[in-house]
Amino acid sequence: MVAKTFGGAVHGVDARTIMIEVSVGQGTRFFMSGLPDNAVKESQHRVESALKAASFFMPRNKTVVNLAPADIRKEGSAYDLPIALCVLKASGQITTDRLGEYIIMGEVALDGKLRPIKGVLPIAIQARKEKFKGFILPADNAREAAIVNDLDILPVNTIREAVDLLEGKIFIEPVRIDTREMFATKLNHYDTDFKDVQGQENIKRALEIAAAGGHNVIMIGPPGAGKTMLAKRLPTILPPLTLNEALETTKIHSVAGKLGRDAALMTTRPFRSPHHTISDVALVGGGGNPQPGEISLSNNGVLFLDELPEFKRTVLEVMRQPMEERRVTISRAKVSIDYPANFMLVASMNPCPCGYFNHPEKECVCGPGIVHRYLSKISGPLLDRIDLHVEVVPVSFDEMTANRKTENSEQIRERVVRARAIQANRFKEQQSIYCNAMMPSNMVKEVCAVGDAGKALLKTAMERLGLSARAYDRILKVSRTVADLAASEDITVEHLAEAIQYRSLDRDGWAG
């Protein structure tokens, strides 16, 4: 007898439907086909123990499990539940005819309970697309899958509960979430706020410009000046996530298994801060079983690299292409996967190994050439891709203890949203561009036109700072953002001057 049901395999951030077939006939061995990995092959032992715990038995006849299509590699333990249910059906222990109506996924424990799995959201989206009646899955994953409307999400806690549901012995109320209402009520709920930051008005201004134009930024300053504190607050002034961005971000975190138990739709922009010992594969994604890396987990949000020169050179260099293309392609011999990587890069660093080069009060103890060698750990091409270079100086005691009321994140965000609205209107004919930082070079001359006085200022800056052509484009893009924040149609000399001052690392004073 042959039993069939359906599951899903995640490919990148999307899913494909997998048919699980089980045949029980004459013989004594257990076979599995369909390109399973080791975790799938080991399901035989988990399923056998779980069935025994649920008062069923594993047939001693010849049992063949096939996962189709057979040319797609099946990975992970999520096929345990559909395999177990098909074994019961094929061996005549249950009589339900409803197995083919549902997508069924879940890892089984040895006592018959179900454990949560990764990648539920893309599988649920695919199930709705293919018009399945519902999705039977572990209860811990139910809220995540319920983001998808028009699909019955049926949470079960044990194999016995799944059997009783399919045989009609119990009724389980489908989990439903009003996605739009939940999205609206939880939008922009951050634990941090710019109102907590005393002083540092010039850094706040730089971060506001970065948020308004989607620009990458690096902060250079001594230890304890507040670089990390300011970076953590950047997501709070970015424009609110749209529903489509929230779904895309949630899908990536679902595939990576980062959502956590009982998680649902992500409503705040991600902030990822990997340690400087991270490998290049962990940063951009990949591995034997390809997974999204930190640059994809920070999609639609902020990737913060603290102590940038401490990162391995190879790790930093592999970011260059994704920063330009806003996606990363993981290519292997048999598979090629695209992950989105539309992130804002925020980096911080000390100006030298001791941390006090250019400090207003403390003296740098680094020897001759040490500062230059330290800064040269970051390649020129990478620095060229960072639009704003900002010097962070320590906050004085008077500023720290002042009772002056500072702007909160919501007030800054309102200005950022207005500037982004100007850019959205400007790029309405361009599908893949929605902020100034994404402009290709061929658009910069047209969109960022400057007058004669501005050209003279740029010429002087280019000659004195020795800027590259890419840095020239960056200055024009930043000046366009400054003009947008001022609601100005034209880029003035003042806007250009402000943009030029955010190229600190190009100045002779930083070259050692």
Coordinates of C-alpha atoms in Angstrom, one line a residue:
M1 CA 0.0 0.0 0.0
V2 CA 1.3 3.5 -0.9
A3 CA 0.5 6.7 1.2
K4 CA 1.2 10.2 0.0
T5 CA 1.4 13.6 1.6
F6 CA 3.2 16.9 1.0
G7 CA 5.9 19.0 2.7
G8 CA 8.2 21.8 1.6
A9 CA 11.9 22.4 0.9
V10 CA 13.4 25.8 1.3
H11 CA 15.5 27.1 -1.6
G12 CA 17.0 30.5 -0.8
V13 CA 14.2 32.5 0.7
D14 CA 11.5 30.6 -1.2
A15 CA 10.1 27.1 -0.9
R16 CA 9.2 24.2 -3.2
T17 CA 6.6 21.6 -2.6
I18 CA 7.9 18.1 -1.9
M19 CA 5.8 14.9 -2.1
I20 CA 6.4 12.3 0.6
E21 CA 5.6 8.8 -0.5
V22 CA 5.7 5.7 1.6
S23 CA 5.2 2.1 0.4
V24 CA 5.0 -0.9 2.8
G25 CA 5.3 -4.3 1.1
Q26 CA 7.0 -7.7 1.2
G27 CA 10.5 -7.7 2.7
T28 CA 12.3 -6.6 5.9
R29 CA 14.4 -3.5 5.2
F30 CA 13.9 0.2 5.3
F31 CA 14.9 2.3 2.3
M32 CA 14.9 6.1 1.7
S33 CA 15.3 7.8 -1.7
G34 CA 15.0 11.3 -3.0
L35 CA 18.4 12.8 -2.2
P36 CA 18.0 13.0 1.6
D37 CA 20.8 14.4 3.8
N38 CA 21.9 12.6 7.0
A39 CA 19.3 14.4 9.2
V40 CA 16.6 13.1 6.9
K41 CA 18.0 9.6 6.8
E42 CA 18.1 9.5 10.6
S43 CA 14.4 10.2 10.8
Q44 CA 13.8 6.4 10.7
H45 CA 15.0 6.0 14.3
R46 CA 13.2 9.1 15.6
V47 CA 10.0 8.0 13.9
E48 CA 10.2 4.5 15.2
S49 CA 10.6 5.6 18.8
A50 CA 7.9 8.3 18.4
L51 CA 5.4 5.9 17.0
K52 CA 6.0 3.5 19.8
A53 CA 5.5 6.3 22.4
A54 CA 2.1 7.1 20.6
S55 CA 1.0 3.4 20.9
F56 CA 1.6 2.7 17.2
F57 CA 4.4 0.5 15.7
M58 CA 6.9 0.7 12.9
P59 CA 6.2 -2.0 10.4
R60 CA 8.8 -4.8 10.0
N61 CA 8.0 -5.2 6.4
K62 CA 9.9 -3.6 3.5
T63 CA 9.3 0.1 3.9
V64 CA 10.3 2.5 1.1
V65 CA 10.2 6.3 1.7
N66 CA 10.6 8.5 -1.4
L67 CA 10.9 12.3 -1.4
A68 CA 10.0 13.8 -4.8
P69 CA 11.2 15.4 -6.9
A70 CA 14.3 13.3 -6.4
D71 CA 16.8 15.8 -7.9
I72 CA 16.3 18.4 -5.1
R73 CA 18.3 17.8 -1.9
K74 CA 16.2 17.4 1.2
E75 CA 17.7 18.7 4.4
G76 CA 16.9 18.8 8.1
S77 CA 14.5 17.0 10.4
A78 CA 11.3 18.7 9.3
Y79 CA 10.2 15.6 7.3
D80 CA 9.8 13.5 10.4
L81 CA 6.0 14.1 10.9
P82 CA 4.9 13.6 7.2
I83 CA 7.0 10.4 7.0
A84 CA 5.5 9.1 10.3
L85 CA 2.0 9.8 9.2
C86 CA 2.6 8.1 5.8
V87 CA 4.1 5.1 7.5
L88 CA 0.9 4.8 9.6
K89 CA -1.3 5.1 6.5
A90 CA 0.7 2.7 4.4
S91 CA 0.8 0.1 7.1
G92 CA -3.0 0.4 7.7
Q93 CA -2.8 1.7 11.2
I94 CA -4.8 4.8 10.3
T95 CA -7.5 5.1 7.6
T96 CA -7.7 8.8 6.9
D97 CA -8.0 10.0 3.3
R98 CA -7.0 13.6 4.1
L99 CA -3.2 13.3 4.0
G100 CA -3.1 14.8 0.5
E101 CA -5.0 17.9 1.4
Y102 CA -2.4 19.4 3.6
I103 CA 1.2 20.5 3.8
I104 CA 2.6 18.6 6.8
M105 CA 6.0 19.4 8.5
G106 CA 7.5 18.9 11.9
E107 CA 10.4 17.3 13.8
V108 CA 9.4 14.5 16.2
A109 CA 11.0 13.9 19.6
L110 CA 11.5 10.3 20.8
D111 CA 8.5 10.6 23.1
G112 CA 6.2 11.6 20.2
K113 CA 6.1 15.4 20.8
L114 CA 6.8 17.8 18.1
R115 CA 9.6 20.3 17.9
P116 CA 9.7 23.6 16.0
I117 CA 11.3 23.8 12.6
K118 CA 13.0 26.5 10.4
G119 CA 11.6 28.1 7.2
V120 CA 7.9 27.8 8.0
L121 CA 6.9 31.2 6.5
P122 CA 8.1 30.5 2.9
I123 CA 6.6 27.0 3.0
A124 CA 3.2 28.5 4.1
I125 CA 3.4 31.1 1.3
Q126 CA 4.0 28.3 -1.2
A127 CA 1.2 26.2 0.3
R128 CA -1.3 29.0 -0.2
K129 CA 0.0 29.6 -3.8
E130 CA -0.7 25.9 -4.6
K131 CA -4.1 26.1 -2.9
F132 CA -3.6 23.4 -0.2
K133 CA -6.4 23.3 2.4
G134 CA -4.1 23.9 5.3
F135 CA -0.7 23.4 7.0
I136 CA -0.2 21.0 9.9
L137 CA 2.8 21.9 11.9
P138 CA 4.3 22.1 15.4
A139 CA 2.4 24.5 17.7
D140 CA 5.5 26.6 18.3
N141 CA 5.6 27.6 14.6
A142 CA 1.9 28.4 14.3
R143 CA 2.0 32.2 14.7
E144 CA 4.8 32.5 12.2
A145 CA 2.8 30.5 9.6
A146 CA -0.4 32.4 10.4
I147 CA 1.0 35.5 8.9
V148 CA -0.2 33.9 5.6
N149 CA -3.9 34.6 5.2
D150 CA -6.4 32.2 3.4
L151 CA -4.6 29.1 4.7
D152 CA -5.7 27.0 7.7
I153 CA -2.8 26.8 10.1
L154 CA -3.4 23.7 12.3
P155 CA -1.0 23.5 15.3
V156 CA -0.4 20.1 16.8
N157 CA 1.8 19.1 19.8
T158 CA 2.2 15.3 19.3
I159 CA 2.0 12.7 16.6
R160 CA -1.2 11.3 18.3
E161 CA -2.8 14.7 18.1
A162 CA -2.0 14.9 14.3
V163 CA -3.5 11.5 13.8
D164 CA -6.7 12.4 15.7
L165 CA -7.0 15.6 13.7
L166 CA -6.7 13.8 10.3
E167 CA -9.1 11.1 11.4
G168 CA -11.7 13.6 12.5
K169 CA -11.6 12.6 16.2
I170 CA -10.7 16.1 17.3
F171 CA -11.2 19.6 16.0
I172 CA -8.4 22.1 16.1
E173 CA -9.3 25.8 15.6
P174 CA -7.0 27.2 12.9
V175 CA -4.7 29.9 14.1
R176 CA -5.5 33.3 12.6
I177 CA -3.7 36.6 12.9
D178 CA -4.8 39.9 11.6
T179 CA -1.5 40.7 10.0
R180 CA -2.3 44.3 9.1
E181 CA -3.6 45.1 12.6
M182 CA -0.6 43.5 14.3
F183 CA 1.7 45.2 11.9
A184 CA 0.2 48.6 12.6
T185 CA 0.1 48.2 16.4
K186 CA 3.7 47.0 16.8
L187 CA 5.4 49.2 14.2
N188 CA 8.4 51.1 15.4
H189 CA 8.4 49.6 18.9
Y190 CA 12.1 50.0 19.7
D191 CA 13.9 49.8 23.0
T192 CA 16.2 52.6 22.3
D193 CA 15.7 56.3 21.4
F194 CA 17.8 59.3 20.4
K195 CA 16.4 61.3 23.3
D196 CA 18.7 59.4 25.6
V197 CA 21.8 60.8 23.8
Q198 CA 23.3 63.9 25.4
G199 CA 25.4 66.1 23.1
Q200 CA 26.9 64.6 19.8
E201 CA 24.6 66.9 17.7
N202 CA 27.0 66.7 14.7
I203 CA 26.9 62.9 14.8
K204 CA 23.1 62.8 15.1
R205 CA 23.0 65.1 12.0
A206 CA 25.3 62.7 10.1
L207 CA 23.1 59.7 11.0
E208 CA 20.0 61.6 10.0
I209 CA 21.5 62.3 6.6
A210 CA 22.5 58.6 6.3
A211 CA 19.0 57.5 7.2
A212 CA 17.4 59.9 4.8
G213 CA 19.5 58.8 1.8
G214 CA 20.2 55.2 2.7
H215 CA 23.9 56.0 2.9
N216 CA 26.6 53.9 4.5
V217 CA 28.5 55.5 7.4
I218 CA 31.7 55.0 9.4
M219 CA 32.3 56.6 12.8
I220 CA 35.9 57.3 13.9
G221 CA 36.6 58.2 17.5
P222 CA 38.3 57.2 20.8
P223 CA 36.9 54.5 23.1
G224 CA 33.8 55.5 25.1
A225 CA 32.8 58.4 22.8
G226 CA 29.4 56.8 22.1
K227 CA 29.9 55.2 18.7
T228 CA 28.1 51.9 19.5
M229 CA 25.3 53.7 21.4
L230 CA 24.6 56.0 18.4
A231 CA 24.7 53.1 15.9
K232 CA 22.2 51.1 17.9
R233 CA 19.7 54.0 17.6
L234 CA 20.0 54.4 13.8
P235 CA 17.1 51.9 13.1
T236 CA 14.8 54.1 15.2
I237 CA 15.0 56.9 12.7
L238 CA 14.8 54.9 9.5
P239 CA 11.4 55.0 7.7
P240 CA 8.9 52.5 9.1
L241 CA 8.9 49.1 7.4
T242 CA 6.3 48.6 4.7
L243 CA 4.3 45.3 4.9
N244 CA 6.2 43.9 1.9
E245 CA 9.5 44.7 3.6
A246 CA 8.4 43.2 6.8
L247 CA 7.3 39.9 5.0
E248 CA 10.7 39.7 3.2
T249 CA 12.6 40.3 6.4
T250 CA 10.6 37.8 8.3
K251 CA 11.1 35.2 5.5
I252 CA 14.9 35.5 5.8
H253 CA 14.9 35.2 9.5
S254 CA 12.5 32.2 9.3
V255 CA 14.8 30.4 6.9
A256 CA 17.8 31.1 9.2
G257 CA 15.8 29.9 12.2
K258 CA 16.3 33.3 14.0
L259 CA 12.6 34.1 14.7
G260 CA 12.3 32.2 18.0
R261 CA 9.4 30.4 19.5
D262 CA 5.9 31.9 19.0
A263 CA 7.3 34.6 16.8
A264 CA 5.2 36.3 14.1
L265 CA 5.7 39.2 11.7
M266 CA 8.8 41.4 12.3
T267 CA 7.7 45.0 12.7
T268 CA 11.1 46.7 13.4
R269 CA 14.1 47.1 11.1
P270 CA 16.8 44.5 12.0
F271 CA 20.0 45.5 13.6
R272 CA 22.8 43.0 13.3
S273 CA 26.2 43.4 15.0
P274 CA 28.5 40.4 14.3
H275 CA 31.8 40.0 16.3
H276 CA 35.0 40.8 14.5
T277 CA 36.0 37.1 14.5
I278 CA 33.2 36.3 12.1
S279 CA 34.2 34.3 9.0
D280 CA 33.4 35.4 5.4
V281 CA 30.9 32.6 5.0
A282 CA 29.0 33.6 8.1
L283 CA 28.9 37.2 6.9
V284 CA 27.8 36.8 3.3
G285 CA 26.1 33.4 3.6
G286 CA 26.8 29.9 2.2
G287 CA 28.2 26.8 3.8
G288 CA 27.6 23.1 2.9
N289 CA 23.9 23.7 3.6
P290 CA 23.6 27.2 2.3
Q291 CA 22.2 29.6 4.8
P292 CA 21.7 33.4 4.7
G293 CA 24.6 35.4 6.3
E294 CA 24.6 38.5 8.4
I295 CA 24.3 40.8 5.4
S296 CA 21.0 39.1 4.5
L297 CA 19.8 39.0 8.1
S298 CA 20.3 42.7 8.2
N299 CA 18.3 43.2 4.9
N300 CA 16.0 46.3 5.2
G301 CA 17.9 47.2 8.3
V302 CA 21.4 48.0 9.7
L303 CA 24.6 46.0 9.7
F304 CA 26.9 47.3 12.4
L305 CA 30.6 46.4 12.2
D306 CA 32.2 47.5 15.5
E307 CA 36.1 47.9 15.5
L308 CA 36.2 47.6 11.7
P309 CA 40.0 47.3 11.3
E310 CA 39.9 44.2 13.6
F311 CA 37.8 42.3 11.0
K312 CA 39.8 40.0 8.7
R313 CA 40.7 41.6 5.3
T314 CA 39.0 38.8 3.4
V315 CA 35.8 39.2 5.4
L316 CA 35.6 42.9 4.5
E317 CA 36.4 42.5 0.9
V318 CA 33.6 40.0 0.2
M319 CA 31.1 42.7 1.2
R320 CA 32.1 45.0 -1.7
Q321 CA 29.9 43.4 -4.4
P322 CA 26.8 42.8 -2.2
M323 CA 27.0 46.5 -1.1
E324 CA 26.8 47.6 -4.8
E325 CA 24.3 45.0 -6.0
R326 CA 22.1 44.8 -2.8
R327 CA 22.0 41.0 -3.1
V328 CA 24.4 38.1 -2.8
T329 CA 24.6 35.0 -5.0
I330 CA 25.8 31.8 -3.3
S331 CA 27.0 29.5 -6.1
R332 CA 27.8 25.8 -5.7
A333 CA 28.4 23.0 -8.1
K334 CA 24.7 21.9 -8.1
V335 CA 22.9 25.0 -6.8
S336 CA 22.8 28.7 -7.1
I337 CA 20.9 30.7 -4.5
D338 CA 20.1 34.5 -4.3
Y339 CA 19.7 36.2 -1.0
P340 CA 18.6 39.8 -0.6
A341 CA 21.3 42.1 1.0
N342 CA 19.8 45.6 0.9
F343 CA 21.3 46.8 4.2
M344 CA 22.8 50.0 5.5
L345 CA 26.4 49.5 6.6
V346 CA 27.4 51.4 9.8
A347 CA 31.0 50.8 10.9
S348 CA 33.0 52.2 13.8
M349 CA 36.7 52.3 14.6
N350 CA 39.3 53.8 16.8
P351 CA 41.6 56.2 15.0
C352 CA 44.7 54.2 16.0
P353 CA 45.6 51.1 18.2
C354 CA 45.7 53.1 21.4
G355 CA 42.5 55.0 20.5
Y356 CA 43.6 58.6 21.1
F357 CA 45.0 59.9 17.8
N358 CA 43.5 63.4 17.2
H359 CA 42.0 63.3 20.7
P360 CA 41.5 66.8 22.0
E361 CA 42.8 66.1 25.5
K362 CA 44.7 62.7 25.7
E363 CA 48.0 62.1 23.9
C364 CA 48.4 59.3 21.3
V365 CA 51.2 56.9 22.3
C366 CA 51.4 55.1 18.9
G367 CA 54.8 55.2 17.2
P368 CA 55.5 56.7 13.8
G369 CA 53.7 55.0 10.9
I370 CA 51.5 53.0 13.3
V371 CA 48.3 55.1 12.6
H372 CA 48.8 54.8 8.9
R373 CA 49.3 51.0 9.1
Y374 CA 46.2 50.7 11.3
L375 CA 44.0 52.7 8.9
S376 CA 45.4 50.8 5.9
K377 CA 43.8 47.6 7.2
I378 CA 40.6 49.0 5.5
S379 CA 41.0 49.0 1.8
G380 CA 40.4 52.1 -0.4
P381 CA 37.7 50.4 -2.5
L382 CA 35.7 49.6 0.7
L383 CA 36.1 53.1 2.1
D384 CA 34.9 54.5 -1.2
R385 CA 31.7 52.6 -0.8
I386 CA 31.1 54.3 2.6
D387 CA 29.5 57.7 1.9
L388 CA 29.9 59.4 5.3
H389 CA 33.1 59.4 7.4
V390 CA 32.3 61.0 10.8
E391 CA 34.6 62.0 13.6
V392 CA 33.2 61.3 17.0
V393 CA 34.7 63.3 19.9
P394 CA 34.0 62.5 23.6
V395 CA 31.1 64.3 25.3
S396 CA 32.2 66.8 27.9
F397 CA 31.0 66.6 31.5
D398 CA 28.9 69.7 31.1
E399 CA 27.0 68.2 28.1
M400 CA 26.5 64.9 29.9
T401 CA 25.0 66.5 32.9
A402 CA 23.0 69.2 31.1
N403 CA 19.2 69.1 31.5
R404 CA 18.7 70.2 27.9
K405 CA 15.8 68.4 26.2
T406 CA 17.0 66.6 23.1
E407 CA 15.1 65.5 20.0
N408 CA 13.6 62.0 20.2
S409 CA 13.7 59.4 17.4
E410 CA 10.2 60.1 16.2
Q411 CA 10.9 63.8 15.5
I412 CA 14.1 62.9 13.5
R413 CA 12.2 60.1 11.7
E414 CA 9.5 62.5 10.5
R415 CA 12.2 64.6 8.7
V416 CA 13.7 61.4 7.3
V417 CA 10.3 60.2 6.0
R418 CA 9.7 63.6 4.3
A419 CA 13.1 63.3 2.5
R420 CA 12.5 59.8 1.5
A421 CA 9.1 60.8 0.0
I422 CA 10.9 63.4 -2.2
Q423 CA 13.2 60.6 -3.3
A424 CA 10.4 58.2 -3.9
N425 CA 8.7 60.7 -6.2
R426 CA 12.0 61.4 -8.0
F427 CA 12.7 57.7 -8.7
K428 CA 9.1 56.6 -9.3
E429 CA 10.0 55.5 -12.8
Q430 CA 12.8 53.3 -11.5
Q431 CA 11.7 50.0 -10.0
S432 CA 14.9 49.1 -8.2
I433 CA 15.8 52.6 -6.9
Y434 CA 14.1 54.3 -4.0
C435 CA 16.8 56.4 -2.2
N436 CA 19.7 58.6 -3.3
A437 CA 22.4 56.0 -2.2
M438 CA 21.1 53.5 -4.8
M439 CA 21.5 55.9 -7.8
P440 CA 23.8 54.5 -10.5
S441 CA 26.6 56.7 -11.8
N442 CA 24.8 57.5 -15.0
M443 CA 22.0 59.2 -13.0
V444 CA 24.2 61.2 -10.7
K445 CA 25.0 64.0 -13.2
E446 CA 21.3 64.5 -14.0
V447 CA 19.9 64.3 -10.5
C448 CA 22.8 66.0 -8.7
A449 CA 23.5 68.9 -11.0
V450 CA 25.4 71.7 -9.3
G451 CA 26.1 75.3 -10.3
D452 CA 29.5 77.0 -11.2
A453 CA 30.2 77.9 -7.6
G454 CA 29.5 74.3 -6.5
K455 CA 31.8 72.9 -9.3
A456 CA 34.6 75.2 -8.1
L457 CA 34.2 74.0 -4.6
L458 CA 34.2 70.3 -5.7
K459 CA 37.3 70.8 -7.8
T460 CA 39.2 72.3 -4.9
A461 CA 38.1 69.4 -2.6
M462 CA 39.0 66.8 -5.2
E463 CA 42.5 68.2 -5.6
R464 CA 43.2 68.7 -2.0
L465 CA 41.8 65.5 -0.7
G466 CA 42.8 63.3 -3.7
L467 CA 39.4 61.8 -4.0
S468 CA 38.5 59.0 -6.4
A469 CA 35.8 59.2 -9.0
R470 CA 33.6 57.0 -6.8
A471 CA 34.1 59.4 -3.8
Y472 CA 33.1 62.2 -6.1
D473 CA 29.8 60.5 -6.8
R474 CA 29.3 59.8 -3.1
I475 CA 29.7 63.5 -2.3
L476 CA 27.1 64.4 -4.9
K477 CA 24.7 61.8 -3.6
V478 CA 25.1 63.0 0.0
S479 CA 24.7 66.6 -1.0
R480 CA 21.5 65.6 -2.8
T481 CA 20.2 64.1 0.4
V482 CA 21.2 67.2 2.4
A483 CA 19.2 69.3 -0.1
D484 CA 16.2 66.9 0.2
L485 CA 16.2 67.3 4.0
A486 CA 16.1 71.0 3.5
A487 CA 13.3 70.5 0.9
S488 CA 15.5 72.3 -1.7
E489 CA 15.2 71.5 -5.4
D490 CA 18.7 72.7 -6.1
I491 CA 22.0 71.6 -4.5
T492 CA 23.6 74.7 -3.1
V493 CA 27.2 75.4 -2.0
E494 CA 26.2 74.9 1.6
H495 CA 24.8 71.4 0.8
L496 CA 28.0 70.5 -1.0
A497 CA 30.2 71.8 1.8
E498 CA 28.4 69.7 4.4
A499 CA 28.7 66.6 2.2
I500 CA 32.5 67.2 1.7
Q501 CA 33.1 67.5 5.4
Y502 CA 31.9 63.9 5.7
R503 CA 35.1 62.5 4.0
S504 CA 37.3 62.6 7.1
L505 CA 39.4 59.6 6.1
D506 CA 40.4 61.2 2.8
R507 CA 42.1 64.1 4.6
D508 CA 45.9 64.2 5.0
G509 CA 45.5 64.5 8.7
W510 CA 44.2 60.9 8.8
A511 CA 46.9 59.4 6.6
G512 CA 49.5 59.3 9.3

